[in-house]
Short mmCIF file of C-alpha atoms in Angstrom, two decimals:
data_model
loop_
_atom_site.label_atom_id
_atom_site.label_comp_id
_atom_site.label_asym_id
_atom_site.label_seq_id
_atom_site.Cartn_x
_atom_site.Cartn_y
_atom_site.Cartn_z
CA MET A 40 60.24 61.66 43.10
CA ALA A 41 60.79 62.34 46.89
CA LEU A 42 57.65 64.61 47.22
CA HIS A 43 56.16 65.37 50.65
CA PHE A 44 52.77 66.57 49.25
CA GLU A 45 50.30 65.35 46.76
CA ARG A 46 50.40 66.80 43.20
CA SER A 47 47.05 68.51 43.96
CA GLU A 48 48.59 70.33 46.72
CA PHE A 49 51.31 71.86 44.47
CA ASP A 50 48.63 72.59 41.83
CA ALA A 51 46.57 74.56 44.35
CA ARG A 52 49.60 76.54 45.45
CA ARG A 53 50.48 77.26 41.82
CA ASP A 54 46.96 78.59 41.16
CA ARG A 55 47.18 80.93 44.17
CA LEU A 56 50.32 82.35 42.87
CA MET A 57 48.89 82.80 39.37
CA ILE A 58 45.90 84.88 40.92
CA GLU A 59 48.45 87.06 42.77
CA LEU A 60 50.49 87.54 39.48
CA ALA A 61 47.32 88.61 37.66
CA GLU A 62 46.25 91.00 40.42
CA LYS A 63 49.63 92.60 40.36
CA LYS A 64 49.82 92.67 36.59
CA LEU A 65 53.05 90.61 36.45
CA ASP A 66 54.00 88.64 33.49
CA ALA A 67 56.32 86.60 35.51
CA VAL A 68 58.10 86.39 38.85
CA LEU A 69 61.75 85.37 39.49
CA LEU A 70 61.94 83.44 42.73
CA PHE A 71 65.19 83.15 44.70
CA ALA A 72 63.88 82.14 48.11
CA GLN A 73 64.37 78.51 48.67
CA GLU A 74 61.30 78.50 50.91
CA SER A 75 59.29 79.67 47.82
CA MET A 76 60.79 77.01 45.69
CA TYR A 77 60.05 74.22 48.13
CA TRP A 78 56.55 75.53 48.80
CA LEU A 79 55.52 75.77 45.04
CA THR A 80 57.48 72.71 43.66
CA GLY A 81 58.93 70.57 46.58
CA TYR A 82 62.44 71.47 45.36
CA ASP A 83 64.67 70.68 48.44
CA THR A 84 68.40 71.78 48.39
CA PHE A 85 70.89 73.98 50.20
CA GLY A 86 72.17 74.95 46.81
CA PHE A 87 70.64 78.39 47.00
CA CYS A 88 74.01 79.49 48.48
CA PHE A 89 74.93 79.83 44.93
CA PHE A 90 72.88 81.58 42.18
CA GLN A 91 69.69 79.98 41.17
CA CYS A 92 66.32 81.19 40.22
CA LEU A 93 62.89 79.61 39.51
CA VAL A 94 61.16 81.60 36.93
CA VAL A 95 57.23 81.48 37.21
CA LYS A 96 55.24 82.93 34.23
CA ALA A 97 51.72 84.22 34.56
CA ASP A 98 50.30 81.09 32.96
CA GLY A 99 51.78 78.86 35.69
CA SER A 100 54.72 77.45 33.62
CA MET A 101 58.16 77.19 35.52
CA VAL A 102 61.70 76.93 34.60
CA LEU A 103 64.47 76.41 37.00
CA LEU A 104 68.09 77.91 36.33
CA THR A 105 70.56 76.37 38.69
CA ARG A 106 73.96 74.52 38.76
CA SER A 107 74.88 71.07 37.66
CA ALA A 108 75.30 69.89 41.28
CA ASP A 109 71.50 70.49 41.81
CA LEU A 110 70.24 69.13 38.44
CA ARG A 111 69.35 65.59 40.04
CA GLN A 112 68.37 67.32 43.20
CA ALA A 113 65.58 69.13 41.45
CA ARG A 114 64.55 66.17 39.35
CA HIS A 115 64.36 63.93 42.35
CA THR A 116 62.68 66.24 44.95
CA SER A 117 60.40 68.67 42.75
CA ILE A 118 57.62 68.73 40.15
CA ILE A 119 59.76 70.87 37.96
CA ASP A 120 60.14 69.54 34.45
CA ASN A 121 62.16 72.25 32.76
CA ILE A 122 65.72 72.79 34.24
CA VAL A 123 68.31 74.87 32.68
CA LEU A 124 71.98 74.87 33.89
CA TRP A 125 74.39 77.74 34.07
CA THR A 126 78.02 76.55 33.92
CA ASP A 127 80.68 77.09 36.71
CA ARG A 128 83.62 78.74 34.99
CA ASP A 129 86.07 81.52 35.49
CA GLY A 130 84.34 84.80 35.21
CA ALA A 131 80.79 83.19 35.13
CA ASN A 132 77.84 85.75 35.34
CA PRO A 133 74.68 83.54 35.80
CA ALA A 134 72.61 86.83 35.67
CA ILE A 135 73.42 86.84 32.01
CA ASP A 136 72.38 83.23 31.61
CA LEU A 137 69.07 84.20 33.32
CA ARG A 138 68.52 87.22 31.01
CA ASN A 139 69.03 84.83 27.95
CA LEU A 140 66.62 82.48 29.53
CA LEU A 141 63.92 85.17 29.97
CA ASN A 142 64.51 86.17 26.49
CA GLU A 143 63.91 82.68 25.19
CA LEU A 144 60.63 82.65 27.33
CA ASP A 145 59.40 85.64 25.23
CA LEU A 146 59.63 88.00 28.42
CA LEU A 147 61.52 90.87 26.79
CA GLY A 148 59.75 94.11 27.70
CA ALA A 149 57.45 92.21 30.08
CA ARG A 150 56.60 93.32 33.78
CA ILE A 151 58.80 91.00 35.95
CA GLY A 152 58.66 90.58 39.59
CA VAL A 153 61.82 89.86 41.59
CA GLU A 154 61.99 88.25 45.01
CA TYR A 155 64.71 90.50 46.44
CA ASP A 156 64.23 90.01 50.07
CA THR A 157 65.92 86.63 50.63
CA HIS A 158 69.15 85.14 51.58
CA GLY A 159 68.88 83.24 48.22
CA LEU A 160 69.87 86.52 46.37
CA THR A 161 73.07 88.05 47.82
CA ALA A 162 73.69 91.82 47.27
CA TYR A 163 76.39 90.79 44.93
CA ASN A 164 74.30 88.77 42.73
CA GLY A 165 71.27 91.12 43.02
CA ARG A 166 73.40 93.97 41.55
CA ARG A 167 74.50 91.66 38.69
CA LEU A 168 70.75 90.82 38.18
CA ASP A 169 69.73 94.45 38.12
CA GLU A 170 72.53 95.23 35.48
CA GLN A 171 71.21 92.63 33.27
CA LEU A 172 67.43 93.54 33.69
CA GLN A 173 67.45 97.28 33.81
CA THR A 174 66.90 97.54 30.14
CA PHE A 175 65.15 94.29 29.55
CA GLY A 176 61.70 94.86 30.93
CA GLN A 177 59.64 96.55 33.73
CA ILE A 178 61.13 95.26 37.03
CA ALA A 179 59.02 95.20 40.33
CA ASP A 180 60.05 94.15 43.73
CA ALA A 181 57.94 91.06 44.44
CA SER A 182 59.50 89.99 47.67
CA GLY A 183 56.25 89.41 49.81
CA ILE A 184 54.14 87.55 47.29
CA VAL A 185 55.01 83.94 48.10
CA SER A 186 56.02 84.46 51.66
CA ARG A 187 52.41 85.88 52.31
CA LEU A 188 50.85 82.97 50.47
CA ARG A 189 52.86 80.63 52.88
CA LEU A 190 51.63 82.26 55.96
CA PHE A 191 48.22 80.44 55.54
CA LYS A 192 48.64 76.66 56.17
CA SER A 193 46.65 74.01 54.17
CA PRO A 194 45.55 70.93 56.21
CA ALA A 195 48.55 68.92 54.80
CA GLU A 196 50.92 71.66 56.00
CA ILE A 197 49.14 71.80 59.46
CA ALA A 198 49.89 67.96 59.72
CA LYS A 199 53.44 68.71 59.28
CA ALA A 200 53.51 71.33 61.89
CA GLU A 201 51.65 69.05 64.34
CA LYS A 202 54.46 66.28 63.76
CA ALA A 203 57.09 68.80 64.20
CA ALA A 204 55.58 69.90 67.42
CA ASN A 205 55.48 66.22 68.65
CA LEU A 206 59.21 66.21 67.88
CA SER A 207 59.87 69.37 69.71
CA ASP A 208 58.18 67.81 72.78
CA ASP A 209 60.11 64.70 72.33
CA ALA A 210 63.33 66.85 72.35
CA LEU A 211 62.35 68.52 75.85
CA ASP A 212 61.54 65.05 77.24
CA ALA A 213 64.92 63.81 76.15
CA ALA A 214 66.77 66.76 77.66
CA LEU A 215 64.97 67.05 81.07
CA PRO A 216 66.69 63.97 82.81
CA LEU A 217 70.19 65.52 81.88
CA ILE A 218 69.31 69.02 83.31
CA LYS A 219 70.78 68.74 86.79
CA GLN A 220 73.91 69.76 88.77
CA GLY A 221 77.03 68.51 86.66
CA GLY A 222 74.82 68.15 83.60
CA ASP A 223 76.77 68.83 80.39
CA GLU A 224 75.35 71.13 77.85
CA ALA A 225 76.83 69.12 75.05
CA LEU A 226 74.93 65.95 76.20
CA ILE A 227 71.75 67.92 76.50
CA LEU A 228 72.05 69.36 73.02
CA ALA A 229 72.95 65.93 71.59
CA ALA A 230 70.01 64.36 73.27
CA MET A 231 67.56 67.10 71.95
CA GLN A 232 68.79 66.89 68.34
CA GLY A 233 68.96 62.98 68.51
CA ALA A 234 65.31 62.73 69.66
CA ILE A 235 64.23 64.73 66.51
CA PHE A 236 66.31 62.77 64.29
CA ALA A 237 65.19 59.45 65.73
CA GLY A 238 61.60 60.61 65.21
CA GLY A 239 62.19 61.15 61.62
CA GLY A 240 62.70 64.81 61.71
CA ASP A 241 65.18 67.12 60.03
CA TYR A 242 68.02 69.56 60.73
CA PRO A 243 66.68 72.95 61.85
CA ALA A 244 67.05 76.17 59.76
CA ASN A 245 69.27 77.61 62.45
CA GLU A 246 71.23 76.23 65.41
CA PHE A 247 69.45 75.34 68.73
CA ILE A 248 70.07 77.96 71.42
CA ILE A 249 71.63 76.60 74.64
CA GLY A 250 73.24 78.54 77.34
CA SER A 251 73.66 78.42 81.17
CA GLY A 252 74.94 80.67 83.76
CA ILE A 253 75.40 84.04 82.31
CA ASP A 254 75.06 82.71 78.85
CA ALA A 255 71.34 81.90 79.61
CA LEU A 256 70.73 85.63 78.78
CA LEU A 257 71.78 85.08 75.24
CA CYS A 258 69.31 84.81 72.42
CA ARG A 259 71.61 83.23 69.85
CA TYR A 260 73.74 80.19 69.55
CA LYS A 261 77.30 80.41 70.28
CA ALA A 262 80.17 77.89 70.26
CA GLY A 263 81.35 76.55 73.66
CA ARG A 264 79.98 74.21 76.39
CA ARG A 265 79.77 74.17 80.07
CA LYS A 266 78.43 71.95 82.82
CA LEU A 267 75.55 73.01 85.17
CA THR A 268 76.01 73.91 88.70
CA LYS A 269 73.86 73.39 91.82
CA ASN A 270 71.79 76.39 91.39
CA ASP A 271 71.80 77.38 87.64
CA GLN A 272 69.80 78.54 84.87
CA LEU A 273 69.61 76.89 81.34
CA THR A 274 67.92 78.74 78.44
CA LEU A 275 66.86 76.56 75.51
CA GLU A 276 65.30 77.41 72.20
CA TRP A 277 64.85 74.72 69.81
CA ALA A 278 62.55 73.43 67.12
CA GLY A 279 61.08 70.01 66.06
CA VAL A 280 61.32 69.94 62.30
CA PHE A 281 59.51 67.67 59.94
CA HIS A 282 59.87 68.05 56.03
CA HIS A 283 61.32 71.45 56.88
CA TYR A 284 58.19 72.63 58.87
CA HIS A 285 59.17 73.95 62.31
CA ALA A 286 57.60 74.07 65.54
CA PRO A 287 59.77 75.95 67.91
CA MET A 288 59.65 76.00 71.75
CA MET A 289 61.61 78.03 74.49
CA ARG A 290 62.20 77.48 78.11
CA THR A 291 64.60 78.49 80.80
CA VAL A 292 65.01 75.59 83.15
CA LEU A 293 66.47 75.87 86.63
CA THR A 294 68.46 73.53 88.70
CA GLY A 295 68.49 73.68 92.59
CA LYS A 296 66.47 76.44 94.36
CA VAL A 297 64.32 78.89 92.60
CA SER A 298 65.54 82.58 93.37
CA LYS A 299 63.10 85.23 94.16
CA ARG A 300 64.16 87.06 90.98
CA HIS A 301 63.52 83.93 88.84
CA GLN A 302 60.03 83.50 90.40
CA GLU A 303 59.26 87.06 89.64
CA LEU A 304 60.38 86.80 86.13
CA PHE A 305 58.58 83.65 85.46
CA ASP A 306 55.35 85.05 86.86
CA ALA A 307 55.67 87.82 84.46
CA ALA A 308 56.51 85.64 81.56
CA HIS A 309 53.62 83.34 82.29
CA ALA A 310 51.13 86.21 82.48
CA ALA A 311 52.46 87.79 79.20
CA LEU A 312 52.30 84.47 77.34
CA LEU A 313 48.53 84.02 78.46
CA ALA A 314 47.95 87.82 77.36
CA VAL A 315 49.43 86.87 73.98
CA GLU A 316 47.24 83.86 73.61
CA LYS A 317 44.15 85.96 74.35
CA ALA A 318 45.23 88.40 71.60
CA MET A 319 46.11 85.83 69.00
CA THR A 320 42.59 85.69 67.64
CA PRO A 321 40.95 86.87 64.48
CA GLY A 322 40.03 90.54 64.66
CA ASN A 323 43.30 91.51 66.08
CA THR A 324 46.70 92.11 64.37
CA PHE A 325 50.23 90.98 64.88
CA GLY A 326 50.82 94.37 66.48
CA ASP A 327 48.06 93.89 68.88
CA VAL A 328 49.65 90.53 70.00
CA PHE A 329 53.13 92.35 70.67
CA ASP A 330 51.06 94.99 72.59
CA ALA A 331 49.60 92.49 74.91
CA HIS A 332 53.11 91.18 75.66
CA ALA A 333 54.42 94.65 76.18
CA ARG A 334 51.63 95.91 78.44
CA THR A 335 51.93 92.80 80.67
CA LEU A 336 55.69 93.09 81.21
CA GLU A 337 55.32 96.91 81.55
CA ALA A 338 52.94 96.10 84.36
CA HIS A 339 55.66 94.07 86.07
CA ASN A 340 58.22 96.91 85.74
CA LEU A 341 60.21 94.77 83.13
CA THR A 342 59.91 97.03 80.10
CA LYS A 343 63.78 97.52 79.97
CA HIS A 344 64.38 93.78 80.15
CA ARG A 345 62.16 92.69 77.27
CA LEU A 346 62.63 92.51 73.54
CA ASN A 347 61.12 94.55 70.84
CA ALA A 348 59.41 91.38 69.17
CA CYS A 349 57.67 88.57 70.74
CA GLY A 350 57.43 85.88 68.05
CA TYR A 351 56.80 85.24 64.34
CA SER A 352 55.11 82.99 61.82
CA VAL A 353 56.76 79.55 61.33
CA GLY A 354 56.63 77.07 58.52
CA ALA A 355 58.94 75.49 55.94
CA ARG A 356 62.16 77.36 56.21
CA PHE A 357 65.71 76.93 55.28
CA THR A 358 69.20 78.21 56.50
CA PRO A 359 70.01 80.61 58.10
CA SER A 360 66.79 81.05 60.25
CA TRP A 361 63.59 79.35 60.98
CA MET A 362 62.02 82.75 61.61
CA ASP A 363 59.36 83.80 59.11
CA MET A 364 57.37 86.86 58.48
CA PRO A 365 55.26 88.29 59.83
CA MET A 366 56.67 89.10 63.21
CA PHE A 367 54.94 90.16 66.43
CA TYR A 368 56.20 93.76 66.80
CA GLN A 369 54.78 97.18 67.48
CA GLY A 370 52.45 98.60 64.87
CA ASN A 371 52.53 95.38 62.63
CA PRO A 372 49.05 95.75 60.69
CA GLU A 373 48.97 92.10 59.55
CA PRO A 374 45.61 90.60 60.67
CA ILE A 375 45.61 87.24 62.54
CA ALA A 376 43.63 84.79 60.78
CA PRO A 377 42.77 81.11 61.01
CA ASN A 378 45.23 78.28 59.97
CA MET A 379 48.45 80.27 60.74
CA THR A 380 51.32 78.52 62.73
CA LEU A 381 52.85 81.04 64.94
CA PHE A 382 55.54 80.92 67.64
CA SER A 383 55.30 83.21 70.47
CA HIS A 384 58.24 83.71 72.96
CA ILE A 385 58.54 85.67 76.14
CA ILE A 386 62.12 86.62 76.69
CA ILE A 387 63.17 88.50 79.78
CA MET A 388 66.88 89.15 80.35
CA ASP A 389 67.69 90.99 83.42
CA SER A 390 71.40 91.95 82.94
CA GLU A 391 71.45 93.76 86.20
CA THR A 392 70.95 90.63 88.31
CA GLU A 393 72.14 88.24 85.60
CA THR A 394 68.83 86.48 85.73
CA ALA A 395 67.20 84.94 82.63
CA MET A 396 63.59 83.71 82.04
CA THR A 397 61.94 82.66 78.82
CA LEU A 398 58.73 80.86 77.84
CA GLY A 399 57.43 80.05 74.35
CA ARG A 400 55.66 77.47 72.11
CA THR A 401 53.97 77.22 68.81
CA TYR A 402 50.26 77.63 68.15
CA LEU A 403 47.80 77.02 65.46
CA THR A 404 45.26 79.92 64.92
CA THR A 405 41.59 78.99 64.70
CA GLU A 406 38.30 80.95 64.45
CA SER A 407 38.71 81.75 68.15
CA GLN A 408 41.45 81.02 70.56
CA PRO A 409 44.66 79.66 69.25
CA LYS A 410 45.57 75.93 69.70
CA PRO A 411 48.87 75.23 71.36
CA LEU A 412 50.63 72.46 69.44
CA SER A 413 52.85 71.25 72.41
CA ARG A 414 51.66 68.69 74.96
CA HIS A 415 53.79 70.36 77.60
CA ASP A 416 52.32 72.72 80.09
CA LEU A 417 53.63 76.19 81.01
CA ASP A 418 54.79 75.44 84.61
CA LEU A 419 58.19 76.55 85.78
CA ILE A 420 60.56 73.68 85.28
CA VAL A 421 62.96 72.99 88.19
CA GLN A 422 65.35 70.11 88.30
#
């Protein structure tokens, strides 16, 4: 099997989930998030774009319901022994297959948790699921159970994150020689992703962000490339990825001369990220981290140019996004604790002067100050 962790690691994760199920008095949980399946069993696929479900009973036993295309995928990449297939056919309703499976597992009338909050369960399939389960048992929303367990990283997971961070640094090193007047965004992007692949890394859970000129103010990927001019700005957000574990970074790189506005925005971003680092310690919350970011940018008169979040947890994620919960936003009560891998980004987009500035990297939380996982410093990069 193509497992990326020792069997003892998966056993420990299963035991943690069993404790949660017992505390919440759940007889079983239906997992639809690919991240949950990967974390719990190693199952690695993009087949979650179709209906599939990992049923986990309170005693730790597991059954995967999936399609024939993923049968060998599950056997080869996971510790799952019991795999049941639903058949592609006209008018197929796999929610009925799942109900029948739950009946065979003696769960009729049981208290069952459902992982609703995931791209692995579309609204269409969710409605079909509810139709089949509304009279079958006691259904509870169990969306946050596994995602919160994944928030706290084991030593083996931390090693994956550190490898991902090395790949993220390698990607920046590959890009920098190409960022200059006449530099082609397409070649920059190819060099970055190529460095990650060459280093043994994986595809990211979402596209890298690349944009120059006015497009440097965008926070999402879009199609289309341009070449850099003499005095330009290039915003990059990317992630080194190793065994699906992500370590994002973010930078706005300048070519030519540094404008007064760029320097002002960089100074603010740098101060904000240092304030975030100071707040990213046990005893504070995710909301406190956001507040440190917001206060600093407010002091620089940049409130209207900032975003309403400044980062999030990262780990093993699948399409469509490497962003994980919880996020750094106002009022988030989730406590900062050791052994979290967290990405903080400072994003300042001044549409009035069409000036962009970003700064971000991934951290490992500790008993005190967080540890940056990047070997790069936070200096303004000018090519």
